[in-house]
Coordinates of C-alpha atoms in Angstrom, one line a residue:
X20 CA 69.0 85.7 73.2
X21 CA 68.4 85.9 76.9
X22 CA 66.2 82.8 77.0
X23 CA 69.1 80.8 74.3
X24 CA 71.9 81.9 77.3
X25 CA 69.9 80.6 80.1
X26 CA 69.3 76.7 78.6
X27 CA 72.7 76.3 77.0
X28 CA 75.7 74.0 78.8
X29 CA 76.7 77.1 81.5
X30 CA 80.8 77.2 82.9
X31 CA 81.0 75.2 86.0
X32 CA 81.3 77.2 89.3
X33 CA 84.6 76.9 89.5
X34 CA 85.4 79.2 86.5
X35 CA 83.1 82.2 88.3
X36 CA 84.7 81.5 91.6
X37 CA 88.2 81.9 89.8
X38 CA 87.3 84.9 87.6
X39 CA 86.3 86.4 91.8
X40 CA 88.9 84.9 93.3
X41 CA 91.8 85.8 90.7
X42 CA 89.9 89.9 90.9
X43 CA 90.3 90.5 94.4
X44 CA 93.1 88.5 95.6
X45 CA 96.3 90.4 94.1
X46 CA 98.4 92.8 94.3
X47 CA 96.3 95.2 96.4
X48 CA 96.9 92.4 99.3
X49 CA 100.6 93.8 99.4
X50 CA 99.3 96.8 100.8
X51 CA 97.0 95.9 103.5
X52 CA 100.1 95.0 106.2
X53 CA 101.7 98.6 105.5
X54 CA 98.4 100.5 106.0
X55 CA 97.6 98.4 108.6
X56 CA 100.5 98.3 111.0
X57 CA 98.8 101.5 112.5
X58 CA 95.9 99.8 114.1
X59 CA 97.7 96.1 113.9
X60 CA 96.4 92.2 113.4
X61 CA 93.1 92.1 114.9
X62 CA 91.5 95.4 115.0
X63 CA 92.7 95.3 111.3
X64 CA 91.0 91.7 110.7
X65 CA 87.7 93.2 112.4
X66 CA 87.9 96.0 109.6
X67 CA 88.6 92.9 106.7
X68 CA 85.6 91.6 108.0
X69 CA 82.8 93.9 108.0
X70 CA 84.4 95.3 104.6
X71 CA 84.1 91.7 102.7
X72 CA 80.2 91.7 104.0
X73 CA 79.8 95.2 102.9
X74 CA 81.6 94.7 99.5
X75 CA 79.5 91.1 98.9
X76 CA 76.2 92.5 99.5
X77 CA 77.1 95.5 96.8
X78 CA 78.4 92.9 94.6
X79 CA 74.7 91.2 95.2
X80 CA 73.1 94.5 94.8
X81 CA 74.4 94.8 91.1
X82 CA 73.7 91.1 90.0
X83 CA 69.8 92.2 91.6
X84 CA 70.2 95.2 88.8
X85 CA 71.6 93.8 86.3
X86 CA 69.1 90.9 85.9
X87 CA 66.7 92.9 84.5
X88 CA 68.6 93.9 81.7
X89 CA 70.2 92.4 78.4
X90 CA 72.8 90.0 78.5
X91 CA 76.3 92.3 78.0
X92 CA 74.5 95.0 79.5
X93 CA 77.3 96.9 82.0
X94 CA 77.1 99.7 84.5
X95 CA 76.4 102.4 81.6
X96 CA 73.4 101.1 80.3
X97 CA 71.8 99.9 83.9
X98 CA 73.1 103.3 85.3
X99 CA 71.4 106.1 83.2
X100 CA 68.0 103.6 82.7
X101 CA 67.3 103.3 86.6
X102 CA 69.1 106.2 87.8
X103 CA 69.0 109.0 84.8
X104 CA 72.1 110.6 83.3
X105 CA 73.8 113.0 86.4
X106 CA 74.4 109.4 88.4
X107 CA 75.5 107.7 84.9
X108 CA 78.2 110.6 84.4
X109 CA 78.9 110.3 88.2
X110 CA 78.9 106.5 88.5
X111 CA 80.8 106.8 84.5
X112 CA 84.0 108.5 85.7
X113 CA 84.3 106.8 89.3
X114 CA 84.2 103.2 87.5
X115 CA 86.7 104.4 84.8
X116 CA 89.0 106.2 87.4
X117 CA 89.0 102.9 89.7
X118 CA 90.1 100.4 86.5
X119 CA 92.0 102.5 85.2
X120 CA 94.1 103.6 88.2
X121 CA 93.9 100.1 89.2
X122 CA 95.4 98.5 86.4
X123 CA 98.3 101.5 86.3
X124 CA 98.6 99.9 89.8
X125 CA 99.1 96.8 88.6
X126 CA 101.5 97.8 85.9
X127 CA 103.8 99.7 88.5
X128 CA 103.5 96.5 90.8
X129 CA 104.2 94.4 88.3
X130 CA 107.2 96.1 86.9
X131 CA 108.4 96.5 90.8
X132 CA 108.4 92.7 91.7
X133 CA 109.3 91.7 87.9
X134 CA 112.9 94.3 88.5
X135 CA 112.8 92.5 91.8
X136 CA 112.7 88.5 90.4
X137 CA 115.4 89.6 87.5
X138 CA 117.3 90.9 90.0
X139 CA 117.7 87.4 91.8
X140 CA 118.5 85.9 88.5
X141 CA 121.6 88.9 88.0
X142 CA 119.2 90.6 84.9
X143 CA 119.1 94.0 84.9
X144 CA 115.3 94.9 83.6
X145 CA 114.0 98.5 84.2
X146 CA 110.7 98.3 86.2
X147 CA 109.2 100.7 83.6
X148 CA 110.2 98.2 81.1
X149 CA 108.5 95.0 82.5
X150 CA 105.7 96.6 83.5
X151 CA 104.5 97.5 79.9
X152 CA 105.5 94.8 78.5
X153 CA 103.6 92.5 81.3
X154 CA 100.9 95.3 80.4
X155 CA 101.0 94.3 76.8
X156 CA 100.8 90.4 77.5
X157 CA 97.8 90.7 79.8
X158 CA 96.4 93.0 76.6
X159 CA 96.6 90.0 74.5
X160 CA 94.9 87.7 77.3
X161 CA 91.8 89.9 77.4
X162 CA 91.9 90.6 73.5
X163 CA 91.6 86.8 72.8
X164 CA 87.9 86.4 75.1
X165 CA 86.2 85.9 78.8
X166 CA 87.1 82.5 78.4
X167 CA 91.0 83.0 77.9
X168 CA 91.0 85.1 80.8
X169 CA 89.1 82.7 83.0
X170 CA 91.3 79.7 81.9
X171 CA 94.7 81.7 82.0
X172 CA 93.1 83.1 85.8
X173 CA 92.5 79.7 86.9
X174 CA 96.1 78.6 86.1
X175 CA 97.5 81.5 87.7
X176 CA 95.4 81.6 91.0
X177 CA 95.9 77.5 91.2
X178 CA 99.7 78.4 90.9
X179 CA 99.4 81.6 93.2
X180 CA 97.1 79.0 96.1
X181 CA 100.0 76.4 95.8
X182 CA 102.5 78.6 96.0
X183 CA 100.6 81.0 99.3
X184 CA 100.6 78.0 101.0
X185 CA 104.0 76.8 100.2
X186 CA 105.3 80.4 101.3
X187 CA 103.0 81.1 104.1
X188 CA 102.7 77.8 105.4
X189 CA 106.6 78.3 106.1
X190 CA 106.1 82.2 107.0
X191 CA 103.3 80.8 109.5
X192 CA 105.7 78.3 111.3
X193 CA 108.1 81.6 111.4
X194 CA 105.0 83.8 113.5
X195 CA 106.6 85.1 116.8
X196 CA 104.0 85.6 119.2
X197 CA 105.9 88.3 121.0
X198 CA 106.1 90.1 117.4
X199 CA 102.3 89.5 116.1
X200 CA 100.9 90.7 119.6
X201 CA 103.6 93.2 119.6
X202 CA 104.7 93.0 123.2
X203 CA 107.3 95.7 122.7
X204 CA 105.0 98.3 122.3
X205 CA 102.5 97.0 125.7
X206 CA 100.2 100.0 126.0
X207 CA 100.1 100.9 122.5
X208 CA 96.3 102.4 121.4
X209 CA 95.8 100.9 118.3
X210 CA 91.8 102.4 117.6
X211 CA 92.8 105.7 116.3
X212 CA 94.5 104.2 113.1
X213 CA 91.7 101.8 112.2
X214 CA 89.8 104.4 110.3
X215 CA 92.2 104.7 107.7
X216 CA 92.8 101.4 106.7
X217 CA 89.0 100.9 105.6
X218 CA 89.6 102.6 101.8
X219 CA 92.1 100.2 101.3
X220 CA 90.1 97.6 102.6
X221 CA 87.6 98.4 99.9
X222 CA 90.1 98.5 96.9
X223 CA 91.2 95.3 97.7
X224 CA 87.4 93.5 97.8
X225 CA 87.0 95.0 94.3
X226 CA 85.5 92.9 91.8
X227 CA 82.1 94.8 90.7
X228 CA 83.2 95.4 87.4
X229 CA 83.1 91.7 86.8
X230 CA 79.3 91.2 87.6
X231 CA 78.1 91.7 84.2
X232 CA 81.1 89.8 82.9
X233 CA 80.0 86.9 84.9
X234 CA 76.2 87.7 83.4
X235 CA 78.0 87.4 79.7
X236 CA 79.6 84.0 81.0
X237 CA 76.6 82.2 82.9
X238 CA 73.5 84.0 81.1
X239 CA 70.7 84.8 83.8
X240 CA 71.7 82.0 86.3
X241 CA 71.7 84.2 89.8
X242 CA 72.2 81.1 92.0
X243 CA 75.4 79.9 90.4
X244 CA 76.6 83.8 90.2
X245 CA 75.6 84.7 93.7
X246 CA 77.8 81.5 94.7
X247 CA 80.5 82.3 92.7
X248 CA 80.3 85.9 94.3
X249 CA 80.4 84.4 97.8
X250 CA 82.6 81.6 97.3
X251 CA 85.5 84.0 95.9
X252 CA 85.6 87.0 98.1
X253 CA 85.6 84.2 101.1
X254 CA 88.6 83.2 99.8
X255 CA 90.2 86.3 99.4
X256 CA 89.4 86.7 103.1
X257 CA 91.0 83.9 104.4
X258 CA 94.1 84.7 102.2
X259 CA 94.4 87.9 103.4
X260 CA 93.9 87.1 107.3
X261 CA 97.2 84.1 106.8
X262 CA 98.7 87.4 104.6
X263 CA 98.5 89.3 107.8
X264 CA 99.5 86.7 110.5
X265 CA 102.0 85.9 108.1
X266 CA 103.8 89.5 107.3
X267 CA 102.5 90.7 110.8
X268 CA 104.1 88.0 113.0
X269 CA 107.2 88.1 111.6
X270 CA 107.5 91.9 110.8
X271 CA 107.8 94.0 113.8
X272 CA 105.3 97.4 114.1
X273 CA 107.9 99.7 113.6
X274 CA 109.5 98.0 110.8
X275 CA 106.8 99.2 108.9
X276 CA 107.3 102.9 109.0
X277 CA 110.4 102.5 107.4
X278 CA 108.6 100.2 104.2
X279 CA 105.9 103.1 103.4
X280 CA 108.1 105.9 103.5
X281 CA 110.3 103.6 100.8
X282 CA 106.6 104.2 99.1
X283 CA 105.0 100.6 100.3
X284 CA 105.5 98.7 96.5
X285 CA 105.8 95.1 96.2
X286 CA 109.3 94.6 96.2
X287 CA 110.0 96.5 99.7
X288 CA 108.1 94.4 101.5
X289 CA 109.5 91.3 99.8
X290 CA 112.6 92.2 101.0
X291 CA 111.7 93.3 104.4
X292 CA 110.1 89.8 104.6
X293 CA 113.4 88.4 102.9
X294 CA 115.8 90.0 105.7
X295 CA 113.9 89.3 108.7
X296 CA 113.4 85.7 107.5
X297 CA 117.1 85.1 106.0
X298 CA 116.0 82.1 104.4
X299 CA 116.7 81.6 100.4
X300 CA 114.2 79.3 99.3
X301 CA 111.1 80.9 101.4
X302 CA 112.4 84.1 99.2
X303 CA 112.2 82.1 96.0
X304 CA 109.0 81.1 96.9
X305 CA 107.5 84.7 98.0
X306 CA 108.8 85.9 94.8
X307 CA 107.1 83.4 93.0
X308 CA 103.6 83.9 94.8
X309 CA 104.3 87.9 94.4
X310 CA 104.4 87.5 90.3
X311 CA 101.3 85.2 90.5
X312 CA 99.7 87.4 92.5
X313 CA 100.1 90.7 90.5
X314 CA 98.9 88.4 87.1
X315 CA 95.9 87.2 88.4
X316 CA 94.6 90.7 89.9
X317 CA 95.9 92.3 86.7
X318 CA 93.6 89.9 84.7
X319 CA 90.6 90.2 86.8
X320 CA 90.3 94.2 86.8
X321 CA 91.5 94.5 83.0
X322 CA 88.9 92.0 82.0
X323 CA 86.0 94.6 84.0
X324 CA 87.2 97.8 82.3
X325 CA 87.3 96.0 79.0
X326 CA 83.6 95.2 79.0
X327 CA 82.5 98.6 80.7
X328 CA 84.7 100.1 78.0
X329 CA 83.1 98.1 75.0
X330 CA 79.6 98.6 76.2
X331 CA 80.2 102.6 77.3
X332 CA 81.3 102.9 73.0
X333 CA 78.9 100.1 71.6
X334 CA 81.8 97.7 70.3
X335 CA 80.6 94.5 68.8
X336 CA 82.5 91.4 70.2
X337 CA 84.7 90.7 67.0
X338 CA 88.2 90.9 66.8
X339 CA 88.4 94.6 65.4
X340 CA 86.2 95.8 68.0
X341 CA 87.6 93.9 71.0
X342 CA 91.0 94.9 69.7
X343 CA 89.4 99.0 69.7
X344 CA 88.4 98.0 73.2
X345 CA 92.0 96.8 74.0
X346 CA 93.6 99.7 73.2
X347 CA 91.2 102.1 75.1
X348 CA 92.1 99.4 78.1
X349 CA 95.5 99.3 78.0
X350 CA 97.2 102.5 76.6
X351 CA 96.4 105.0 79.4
X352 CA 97.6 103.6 82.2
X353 CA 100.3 101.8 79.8
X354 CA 101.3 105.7 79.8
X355 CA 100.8 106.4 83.1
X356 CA 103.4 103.4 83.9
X357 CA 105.8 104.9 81.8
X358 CA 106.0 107.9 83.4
X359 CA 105.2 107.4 87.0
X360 CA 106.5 103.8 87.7
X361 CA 106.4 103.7 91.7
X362 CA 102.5 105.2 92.5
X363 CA 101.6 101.8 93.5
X364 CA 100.5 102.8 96.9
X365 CA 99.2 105.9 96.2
X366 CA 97.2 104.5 93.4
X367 CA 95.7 101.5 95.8
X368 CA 94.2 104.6 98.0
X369 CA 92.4 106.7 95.5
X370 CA 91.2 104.1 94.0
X371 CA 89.4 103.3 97.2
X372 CA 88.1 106.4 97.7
X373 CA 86.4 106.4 93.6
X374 CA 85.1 102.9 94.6
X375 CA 82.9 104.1 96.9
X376 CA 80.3 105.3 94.4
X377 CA 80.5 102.6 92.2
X378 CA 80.8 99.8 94.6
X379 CA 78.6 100.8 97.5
X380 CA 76.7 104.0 97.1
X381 CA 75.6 103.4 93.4
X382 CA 74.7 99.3 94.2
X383 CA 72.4 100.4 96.7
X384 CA 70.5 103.0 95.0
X385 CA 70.4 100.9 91.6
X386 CA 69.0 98.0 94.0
X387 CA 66.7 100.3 95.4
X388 CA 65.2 101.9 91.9
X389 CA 65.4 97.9 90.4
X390 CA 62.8 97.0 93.0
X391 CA 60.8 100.0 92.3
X392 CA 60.5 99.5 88.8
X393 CA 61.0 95.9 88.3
X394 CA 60.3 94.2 91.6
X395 CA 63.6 92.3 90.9
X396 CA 61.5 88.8 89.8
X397 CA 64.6 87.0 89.4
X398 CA 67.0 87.8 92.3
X399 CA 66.2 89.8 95.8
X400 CA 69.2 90.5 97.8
X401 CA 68.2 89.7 101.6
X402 CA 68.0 92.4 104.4
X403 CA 65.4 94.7 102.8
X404 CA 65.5 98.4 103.3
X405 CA 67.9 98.2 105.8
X406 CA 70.6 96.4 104.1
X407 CA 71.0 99.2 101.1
X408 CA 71.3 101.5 103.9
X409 CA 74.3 99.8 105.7
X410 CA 75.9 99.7 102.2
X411 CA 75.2 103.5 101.3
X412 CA 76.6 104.6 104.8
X413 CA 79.2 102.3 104.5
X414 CA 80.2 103.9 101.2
X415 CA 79.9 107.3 102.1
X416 CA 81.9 106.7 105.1
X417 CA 84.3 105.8 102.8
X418 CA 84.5 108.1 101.4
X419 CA 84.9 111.0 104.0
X420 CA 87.7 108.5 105.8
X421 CA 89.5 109.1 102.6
X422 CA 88.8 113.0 102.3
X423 CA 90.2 113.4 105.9
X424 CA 92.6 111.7 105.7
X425 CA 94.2 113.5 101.9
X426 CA 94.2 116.9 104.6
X427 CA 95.8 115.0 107.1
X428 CA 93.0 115.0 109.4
X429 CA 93.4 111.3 110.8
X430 CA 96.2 110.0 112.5
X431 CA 98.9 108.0 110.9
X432 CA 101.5 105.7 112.0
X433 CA 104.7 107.3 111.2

């Protein structure tokens, strides 16, 4: 089967670079300028940076894994073979927690900027309500196959690029220098807020649960996967530094105490961009982007836990057993929408501090065991020995950033 995958017609690049792209570009973006007004534009774009190399090489680190498996063959089955069952029950719950908190993130965003675009049109919708019903939508999407998700991504994140550079193009020509280098605030220290602003960082270059997806899509084809890898979190990262210009040049530093103690969800920032900009059709247009940008993340991270999920319970690829894989998919966090519909930002944080095992401490030790065992014929990431040890320290750091600050250990910008 391996050997049928590899000569057949393969997706062009495009498709992986959308099914990357559409992952990590989303909703999560919305709260980078709120977490981030602490330590402000460029110590924050420094902290983007080293993140996206971190999170790539990871990514990398997987694919390396992975290669030496079957086709289909998710974090379960590579997990417990090269690292034994304690770090496959570890590495288990950590990936489930992080989709599934994730997409109950994206159903409470989505229900939050979905109340907020009915409300421009004078509908009344309960965010509760639109998010499940999004919820179930997206449900359908991933029931149907890979491919429906890549094509209905593609049109999505084509629709959510048009429309970011509609809205930010205008936001960018709106940039006050005086605001983005915050000038009112002179002799501000900015260095003791950074810290913090690295889990989020993480959650929002998450895409690892779509490495084996992409292994389903392109068979063993490393170079076109590795490119699709690269291509796609670049351009998350030059989305997300106009994202920050953008909302950062126009929004004033202290502005943004007042947006995360309204709990930091879509629609308060959308507004706080809408009143400082008092302009009606760049609100209409940052609507627009908002609701594209919520679909394609929702997509991305659905479509991961779906294929972790049917290869964690052995679920053949048919419609019962994708729609048994649905429903273990959707329902929980479905629930969890229900009943807590405004843990968007909250959600976004622990589900940076789960990632660290399964997107940076687990990669490097899986990449480490592969070459032990395998020699990893196929794929090498570059760096060596001390490349999986930037990644595990850069996990682990992580993930004590995160435990200090849940005791309120590091400083926050209140």
């Amino acid at each position: 089967m391996a050997t049928l995958a590899t000569t057949k017609a393969t997706p062009s690049l495009l498709a992986g670079v959308v099914i990357i792209g559409g992952t990590v570009i989303g909703a999560g973006m919305f709260s980078l300028p709120v977490v981030m007004s602490g330590a402000w534009f460029f110590w924050s774009l420094a902290a983007l940076i080293f993140t996206w190399f971190c999170m790539l090489h990871s990514g990398l680190m997987i694919l390396e894994a992975n290669l030496n498996y079957r086709i289909g063959s998710s974090f379960d089955t590579i997990t417990r073979d090269l690292l034994g069952n304690g770090w496959n029950v570890i590495n288990g719950l950590s990936i489930a927690f992080v989709l599934y908190i994730l997409t109950y993130a994206y159903i409470s965003a989505s229900g939050s900027i979905l109340h907020h675009t009915f409300a421009q049109l004078s509908f009344d919708v309960a965010p509760r309500v639109a998010g499940v019903a999004f919820a179930l939508l997206v449900a359908f999407i991933v029931w149907l196959s890979t491919r429906a998700v890549s094509r209905m991504t593609a049109i999505v994140l084509g629709a959510k690029i048009i429309t970011f550079f509609l809205t930010f193009g205008s936001l960018l020509g709106h940039v006050q220098p005086a605001t983005l280098f915050n000038v009112a605030e002179a002799n501000t220290v900015y260095t003791p807020y950074l810290l913090m602003t690295l889990p989020f960082c993480l959650a929002s270059f998450g895409y690892h649960g779509n490495v084996p997806s992409l292994m389903k899509f392109y068979g063993k084809d490393p170079r076109t996967i590795t490119r699709s890898l690269i291509y796609g979190t670049l351009l998350a990262l030059g989305l997300y530094t106009v994202w920050l210009l953008a909302t950062m040049g126009n929004i004033p530093r202290p502005a943004f105490v007042a947006i995360a103690e309204k709990g930091g969800n879509i629609d308060v920032l959308v507004q706080a961009l809408s009143n400082v900009l008092n302009n009606r059709s760049l609100d209409l247009l940052l609507v627009i982007f908002s609701n594209f940008a919520v679909a394609s993340t929702f997509l991305g991270v659905t479509l991961g836990l779906f294929d972790y999920l049917a290869d964690l319970f052995g679920f053949n690829d048919s419609a019962n057993g994708r729609f048994k894989t649905a429903l273990l998919t959707f329902l929980p966090p479905m629930a969890g929408g229900l009943l807590w519909p405004n843990g968007f930002l909250y959600a976004i944080g622990y589900a940076g501090l789960a990632a660290t095992i399964w997107a940076a401490i687990v990669p490097a030790l899986l990449a480490r065991a592969s070459r032990k065992r395998f020699g990893s014929p196929l794929f090498r990431v570059w760096g060596g020995t001390p490349m999986i040890v930037l990644i595990l320290l850069f996990g682990v750091g992580n993930a004590l950033v995160h435990i200090l600050s849940s005791f309120n250990l590091l400083p926050v910008y209140r």
